[in-house]
Amino acid sequence: MARYTPPEQSKAGQVFDIAVVVVAIFVALWLPLKLGFAGAAKSIDPLDAKTWDALGQNPTMASIWEKLGYTPETAHDIIQNRFHYIIDWPTLIIMAIVLIAYFVFLFRASDKEYREVINEKFDDK
């Protein structure tokens, strides 16, 4: 019985694969920012009275803000800049369907390749 030896990839192929993965990761992290998807739910909750108490800052926190050179007016936009988490149900459902379809494809393709290796190795038995 012949021992199975997997195909070997050249160094150039390995470097190309690494480059593709790095570019894919960069695009996956950068594209949502560029298209405005990341941080889209971020907004400033305005307050009429811009005081440390209205901003929810205690005296210790206010003193630190003042040491950093902020006043209640200048710190307002920083403190009140919050994320509002809203679930977009259609997008969530589409994403779940895509992920499930990907895993079904992955398992079927892996099963097919696994069976090919088994048949190649043990076909005569």
mmCIF file with all atom_site columns, C-alpha atoms in Angstrom:
data_model
loop_
_atom_site.group_PDB
_atom_site.id
_atom_site.type_symbol
_atom_site.label_atom_id
_atom_site.label_alt_id
_atom_site.label_comp_id
_atom_site.label_asym_id
_atom_site.label_entity_id
_atom_site.label_seq_id
_atom_site.pdbx_PDB_ins_code
_atom_site.Cartn_x
_atom_site.Cartn_y
_atom_site.Cartn_z
_atom_site.occupancy
_atom_site.B_iso_or_equiv
_atom_site.pdbx_formal_charge
_atom_site.auth_seq_id
_atom_site.auth_comp_id
_atom_site.auth_asym_id
_atom_site.auth_atom_id
_atom_site.pdbx_PDB_model_num
ATOM 1   C CA . MET A 1 1   ? 0.000   0.000  0.000  1.00 0.00 ? 1   MET A CA 1
ATOM 2   C CA . ALA A 1 2   ? 1.443   3.373  -1.039 1.00 0.00 ? 2   ALA A CA 1
ATOM 3   C CA . ARG A 1 3   ? 1.754   6.046  1.605  1.00 0.00 ? 3   ARG A CA 1
ATOM 4   C CA . TYR A 1 4   ? -0.266  9.180  0.824  1.00 0.00 ? 4   TYR A CA 1
ATOM 5   C CA . THR A 1 5   ? 1.866   12.240 0.169  1.00 0.00 ? 5   THR A CA 1
ATOM 6   C CA . PRO A 1 6   ? 0.019   15.523 -0.154 1.00 0.00 ? 6   PRO A CA 1
ATOM 7   C CA . PRO A 1 7   ? 0.968   17.899 -2.956 1.00 0.00 ? 7   PRO A CA 1
ATOM 8   C CA . GLU A 1 8   ? 3.632   20.456 -2.051 1.00 0.00 ? 8   GLU A CA 1
ATOM 9   C CA . GLN A 1 9   ? 3.180   24.173 -2.604 1.00 0.00 ? 9   GLN A CA 1
ATOM 10  C CA . SER A 1 10  ? 6.017   26.318 -3.920 1.00 0.00 ? 10  SER A CA 1
ATOM 11  C CA . LYS A 1 11  ? 7.486   29.171 -1.890 1.00 0.00 ? 11  LYS A CA 1
ATOM 12  C CA . ALA A 1 12  ? 6.029   31.666 -4.375 1.00 0.00 ? 12  ALA A CA 1
ATOM 13  C CA . GLY A 1 13  ? 2.604   30.103 -3.877 1.00 0.00 ? 13  GLY A CA 1
ATOM 14  C CA . GLN A 1 14  ? 2.953   30.380 -0.108 1.00 0.00 ? 14  GLN A CA 1
ATOM 15  C CA . VAL A 1 15  ? 3.968   34.046 -0.346 1.00 0.00 ? 15  VAL A CA 1
ATOM 16  C CA . PHE A 1 16  ? 1.031   34.704 -2.673 1.00 0.00 ? 16  PHE A CA 1
ATOM 17  C CA . ASP A 1 17  ? -1.370  32.996 -0.246 1.00 0.00 ? 17  ASP A CA 1
ATOM 18  C CA . ILE A 1 18  ? -0.043  35.096 2.651  1.00 0.00 ? 18  ILE A CA 1
ATOM 19  C CA . ALA A 1 19  ? -0.395  38.288 0.602  1.00 0.00 ? 19  ALA A CA 1
ATOM 20  C CA . VAL A 1 20  ? -3.979  37.403 -0.324 1.00 0.00 ? 20  VAL A CA 1
ATOM 21  C CA . VAL A 1 21  ? -4.869  36.720 3.323  1.00 0.00 ? 21  VAL A CA 1
ATOM 22  C CA . VAL A 1 22  ? -3.288  39.991 4.500  1.00 0.00 ? 22  VAL A CA 1
ATOM 23  C CA . VAL A 1 23  ? -5.132  41.973 1.802  1.00 0.00 ? 23  VAL A CA 1
ATOM 24  C CA . ALA A 1 24  ? -8.406  40.183 2.634  1.00 0.00 ? 24  ALA A CA 1
ATOM 25  C CA . ILE A 1 25  ? -8.044  41.013 6.334  1.00 0.00 ? 25  ILE A CA 1
ATOM 26  C CA . PHE A 1 26  ? -7.193  44.638 5.548  1.00 0.00 ? 26  PHE A CA 1
ATOM 27  C CA . VAL A 1 27  ? -10.178 45.003 3.219  1.00 0.00 ? 27  VAL A CA 1
ATOM 28  C CA . ALA A 1 28  ? -12.503 43.264 5.704  1.00 0.00 ? 28  ALA A CA 1
ATOM 29  C CA . LEU A 1 29  ? -11.499 45.735 8.409  1.00 0.00 ? 29  LEU A CA 1
ATOM 30  C CA . TRP A 1 30  ? -11.167 48.859 6.239  1.00 0.00 ? 30  TRP A CA 1
ATOM 31  C CA . LEU A 1 31  ? -14.154 48.530 3.896  1.00 0.00 ? 31  LEU A CA 1
ATOM 32  C CA . PRO A 1 32  ? -16.877 48.849 6.557  1.00 0.00 ? 32  PRO A CA 1
ATOM 33  C CA . LEU A 1 33  ? -15.205 52.030 7.796  1.00 0.00 ? 33  LEU A CA 1
ATOM 34  C CA . LYS A 1 34  ? -14.928 53.457 4.276  1.00 0.00 ? 34  LYS A CA 1
ATOM 35  C CA . LEU A 1 35  ? -18.546 52.625 3.433  1.00 0.00 ? 35  LEU A CA 1
ATOM 36  C CA . GLY A 1 36  ? -19.779 54.096 6.710  1.00 0.00 ? 36  GLY A CA 1
ATOM 37  C CA . PHE A 1 37  ? -21.094 50.822 8.148  1.00 0.00 ? 37  PHE A CA 1
ATOM 38  C CA . ALA A 1 38  ? -18.874 50.906 11.239 1.00 0.00 ? 38  ALA A CA 1
ATOM 39  C CA . GLY A 1 39  ? -19.879 53.508 13.766 1.00 0.00 ? 39  GLY A CA 1
ATOM 40  C CA . ALA A 1 40  ? -23.023 54.354 11.826 1.00 0.00 ? 40  ALA A CA 1
ATOM 41  C CA . ALA A 1 41  ? -25.063 54.224 15.026 1.00 0.00 ? 41  ALA A CA 1
ATOM 42  C CA . LYS A 1 42  ? -22.746 56.683 16.753 1.00 0.00 ? 42  LYS A CA 1
ATOM 43  C CA . SER A 1 43  ? -24.292 60.017 17.623 1.00 0.00 ? 43  SER A CA 1
ATOM 44  C CA . ILE A 1 44  ? -23.980 62.835 20.107 1.00 0.00 ? 44  ILE A CA 1
ATOM 45  C CA . ASP A 1 45  ? -26.754 63.157 22.666 1.00 0.00 ? 45  ASP A CA 1
ATOM 46  C CA . PRO A 1 46  ? -27.022 66.939 23.118 1.00 0.00 ? 46  PRO A CA 1
ATOM 47  C CA . LEU A 1 47  ? -27.669 68.490 26.512 1.00 0.00 ? 47  LEU A CA 1
ATOM 48  C CA . ASP A 1 48  ? -29.112 71.953 27.092 1.00 0.00 ? 48  ASP A CA 1
ATOM 49  C CA . ALA A 1 49  ? -27.243 72.602 30.335 1.00 0.00 ? 49  ALA A CA 1
ATOM 50  C CA . LYS A 1 50  ? -23.571 71.877 29.793 1.00 0.00 ? 50  LYS A CA 1
ATOM 51  C CA . THR A 1 51  ? -22.355 71.392 33.331 1.00 0.00 ? 51  THR A CA 1
ATOM 52  C CA . TRP A 1 52  ? -20.273 68.644 34.870 1.00 0.00 ? 52  TRP A CA 1
ATOM 53  C CA . ASP A 1 53  ? -23.332 67.409 36.796 1.00 0.00 ? 53  ASP A CA 1
ATOM 54  C CA . ALA A 1 54  ? -25.477 67.315 33.653 1.00 0.00 ? 54  ALA A CA 1
ATOM 55  C CA . LEU A 1 55  ? -22.715 65.349 31.912 1.00 0.00 ? 55  LEU A CA 1
ATOM 56  C CA . GLY A 1 56  ? -22.735 62.826 34.772 1.00 0.00 ? 56  GLY A CA 1
ATOM 57  C CA . GLN A 1 57  ? -19.269 63.707 36.031 1.00 0.00 ? 57  GLN A CA 1
ATOM 58  C CA . ASN A 1 58  ? -18.473 63.726 39.737 1.00 0.00 ? 58  ASN A CA 1
ATOM 59  C CA . PRO A 1 59  ? -16.031 66.289 41.218 1.00 0.00 ? 59  PRO A CA 1
ATOM 60  C CA . THR A 1 60  ? -13.055 63.944 40.837 1.00 0.00 ? 60  THR A CA 1
ATOM 61  C CA . MET A 1 61  ? -13.831 63.293 37.190 1.00 0.00 ? 61  MET A CA 1
ATOM 62  C CA . ALA A 1 62  ? -14.438 66.998 36.565 1.00 0.00 ? 62  ALA A CA 1
ATOM 63  C CA . SER A 1 63  ? -11.064 67.887 38.082 1.00 0.00 ? 63  SER A CA 1
ATOM 64  C CA . ILE A 1 64  ? -9.337  65.389 35.785 1.00 0.00 ? 64  ILE A CA 1
ATOM 65  C CA . TRP A 1 65  ? -11.139 66.846 32.753 1.00 0.00 ? 65  TRP A CA 1
ATOM 66  C CA . GLU A 1 66  ? -10.022 70.318 33.835 1.00 0.00 ? 66  GLU A CA 1
ATOM 67  C CA . LYS A 1 67  ? -6.421  69.134 34.277 1.00 0.00 ? 67  LYS A CA 1
ATOM 68  C CA . LEU A 1 68  ? -6.591  67.923 30.681 1.00 0.00 ? 68  LEU A CA 1
ATOM 69  C CA . GLY A 1 69  ? -7.711  71.406 29.623 1.00 0.00 ? 69  GLY A CA 1
ATOM 70  C CA . TYR A 1 70  ? -11.408 70.711 29.084 1.00 0.00 ? 70  TYR A CA 1
ATOM 71  C CA . THR A 1 71  ? -14.430 72.684 30.163 1.00 0.00 ? 71  THR A CA 1
ATOM 72  C CA . PRO A 1 72  ? -17.957 71.283 30.300 1.00 0.00 ? 72  PRO A CA 1
ATOM 73  C CA . GLU A 1 73  ? -18.620 72.847 26.880 1.00 0.00 ? 73  GLU A CA 1
ATOM 74  C CA . THR A 1 74  ? -15.541 71.328 25.208 1.00 0.00 ? 74  THR A CA 1
ATOM 75  C CA . ALA A 1 75  ? -15.908 67.938 26.907 1.00 0.00 ? 75  ALA A CA 1
ATOM 76  C CA . HIS A 1 76  ? -19.622 67.712 26.030 1.00 0.00 ? 76  HIS A CA 1
ATOM 77  C CA . ASP A 1 77  ? -19.128 66.169 22.573 1.00 0.00 ? 77  ASP A CA 1
ATOM 78  C CA . ILE A 1 78  ? -16.592 63.643 23.888 1.00 0.00 ? 78  ILE A CA 1
ATOM 79  C CA . ILE A 1 79  ? -18.690 62.496 26.838 1.00 0.00 ? 79  ILE A CA 1
ATOM 80  C CA . GLN A 1 80  ? -22.017 62.434 25.012 1.00 0.00 ? 80  GLN A CA 1
ATOM 81  C CA . ASN A 1 81  ? -20.655 60.638 21.914 1.00 0.00 ? 81  ASN A CA 1
ATOM 82  C CA . ARG A 1 82  ? -22.342 57.240 22.312 1.00 0.00 ? 82  ARG A CA 1
ATOM 83  C CA . PHE A 1 83  ? -23.228 54.172 20.325 1.00 0.00 ? 83  PHE A CA 1
ATOM 84  C CA . HIS A 1 84  ? -26.901 53.411 19.890 1.00 0.00 ? 84  HIS A CA 1
ATOM 85  C CA . TYR A 1 85  ? -27.233 49.694 19.306 1.00 0.00 ? 85  TYR A CA 1
ATOM 86  C CA . ILE A 1 86  ? -30.097 48.995 16.943 1.00 0.00 ? 86  ILE A CA 1
ATOM 87  C CA . ILE A 1 87  ? -30.555 45.543 15.432 1.00 0.00 ? 87  ILE A CA 1
ATOM 88  C CA . ASP A 1 88  ? -31.377 45.525 11.734 1.00 0.00 ? 88  ASP A CA 1
ATOM 89  C CA . TRP A 1 89  ? -33.317 42.255 11.590 1.00 0.00 ? 89  TRP A CA 1
ATOM 90  C CA . PRO A 1 90  ? -33.314 41.719 7.787  1.00 0.00 ? 90  PRO A CA 1
ATOM 91  C CA . THR A 1 91  ? -29.545 42.213 7.628  1.00 0.00 ? 91  THR A CA 1
ATOM 92  C CA . LEU A 1 92  ? -29.029 39.925 10.628 1.00 0.00 ? 92  LEU A CA 1
ATOM 93  C CA . ILE A 1 93  ? -31.160 37.187 9.022  1.00 0.00 ? 93  ILE A CA 1
ATOM 94  C CA . ILE A 1 94  ? -29.326 37.525 5.678  1.00 0.00 ? 94  ILE A CA 1
ATOM 95  C CA . MET A 1 95  ? -25.972 37.305 7.463  1.00 0.00 ? 95  MET A CA 1
ATOM 96  C CA . ALA A 1 96  ? -27.092 34.190 9.366  1.00 0.00 ? 96  ALA A CA 1
ATOM 97  C CA . ILE A 1 97  ? -28.252 32.543 6.116  1.00 0.00 ? 97  ILE A CA 1
ATOM 98  C CA . VAL A 1 98  ? -24.944 33.356 4.401  1.00 0.00 ? 98  VAL A CA 1
ATOM 99  C CA . LEU A 1 99  ? -22.938 31.945 7.330  1.00 0.00 ? 99  LEU A CA 1
ATOM 100 C CA . ILE A 1 100 ? -25.026 28.772 7.494  1.00 0.00 ? 100 ILE A CA 1
ATOM 101 C CA . ALA A 1 101 ? -24.724 28.301 3.717  1.00 0.00 ? 101 ALA A CA 1
ATOM 102 C CA . TYR A 1 102 ? -20.948 28.788 3.957  1.00 0.00 ? 102 TYR A CA 1
ATOM 103 C CA . PHE A 1 103 ? -20.608 26.161 6.673  1.00 0.00 ? 103 PHE A CA 1
ATOM 104 C CA . VAL A 1 104 ? -22.811 23.710 4.753  1.00 0.00 ? 104 VAL A CA 1
ATOM 105 C CA . PHE A 1 105 ? -20.594 24.229 1.695  1.00 0.00 ? 105 PHE A CA 1
ATOM 106 C CA . LEU A 1 106 ? -17.456 23.881 3.822  1.00 0.00 ? 106 LEU A CA 1
ATOM 107 C CA . PHE A 1 107 ? -18.588 20.606 5.387  1.00 0.00 ? 107 PHE A CA 1
ATOM 108 C CA . ARG A 1 108 ? -19.698 19.134 2.061  1.00 0.00 ? 108 ARG A CA 1
ATOM 109 C CA . ALA A 1 109 ? -16.471 20.111 0.312  1.00 0.00 ? 109 ALA A CA 1
ATOM 110 C CA . SER A 1 110 ? -14.398 18.745 3.210  1.00 0.00 ? 110 SER A CA 1
ATOM 111 C CA . ASP A 1 111 ? -16.389 15.518 3.186  1.00 0.00 ? 111 ASP A CA 1
ATOM 112 C CA . LYS A 1 112 ? -15.832 15.162 -0.553 1.00 0.00 ? 112 LYS A CA 1
ATOM 113 C CA . GLU A 1 113 ? -12.067 15.716 -0.233 1.00 0.00 ? 113 GLU A CA 1
ATOM 114 C CA . TYR A 1 114 ? -11.860 13.391 2.772  1.00 0.00 ? 114 TYR A CA 1
ATOM 115 C CA . ARG A 1 115 ? -13.630 10.626 0.825  1.00 0.00 ? 115 ARG A CA 1
ATOM 116 C CA . GLU A 1 116 ? -11.294 11.160 -2.153 1.00 0.00 ? 116 GLU A CA 1
ATOM 117 C CA . VAL A 1 117 ? -8.226  10.706 0.089  1.00 0.00 ? 117 VAL A CA 1
ATOM 118 C CA . ILE A 1 118 ? -9.740  7.592  1.698  1.00 0.00 ? 118 ILE A CA 1
ATOM 119 C CA . ASN A 1 119 ? -10.627 6.134  -1.705 1.00 0.00 ? 119 ASN A CA 1
ATOM 120 C CA . GLU A 1 120 ? -7.158  6.944  -3.037 1.00 0.00 ? 120 GLU A CA 1
ATOM 121 C CA . LYS A 1 121 ? -5.489  5.242  -0.112 1.00 0.00 ? 121 LYS A CA 1
ATOM 122 C CA . PHE A 1 122 ? -7.840  2.280  0.439  1.00 0.00 ? 122 PHE A CA 1
ATOM 123 C CA . ASP A 1 123 ? -9.442  1.836  -2.978 1.00 0.00 ? 123 ASP A CA 1
ATOM 124 C CA . ASP A 1 124 ? -8.137  -1.681 -3.401 1.00 0.00 ? 124 ASP A CA 1
ATOM 125 C CA . LYS A 1 125 ? -9.745  -2.923 -0.164 1.00 0.00 ? 125 LYS A CA 1
#
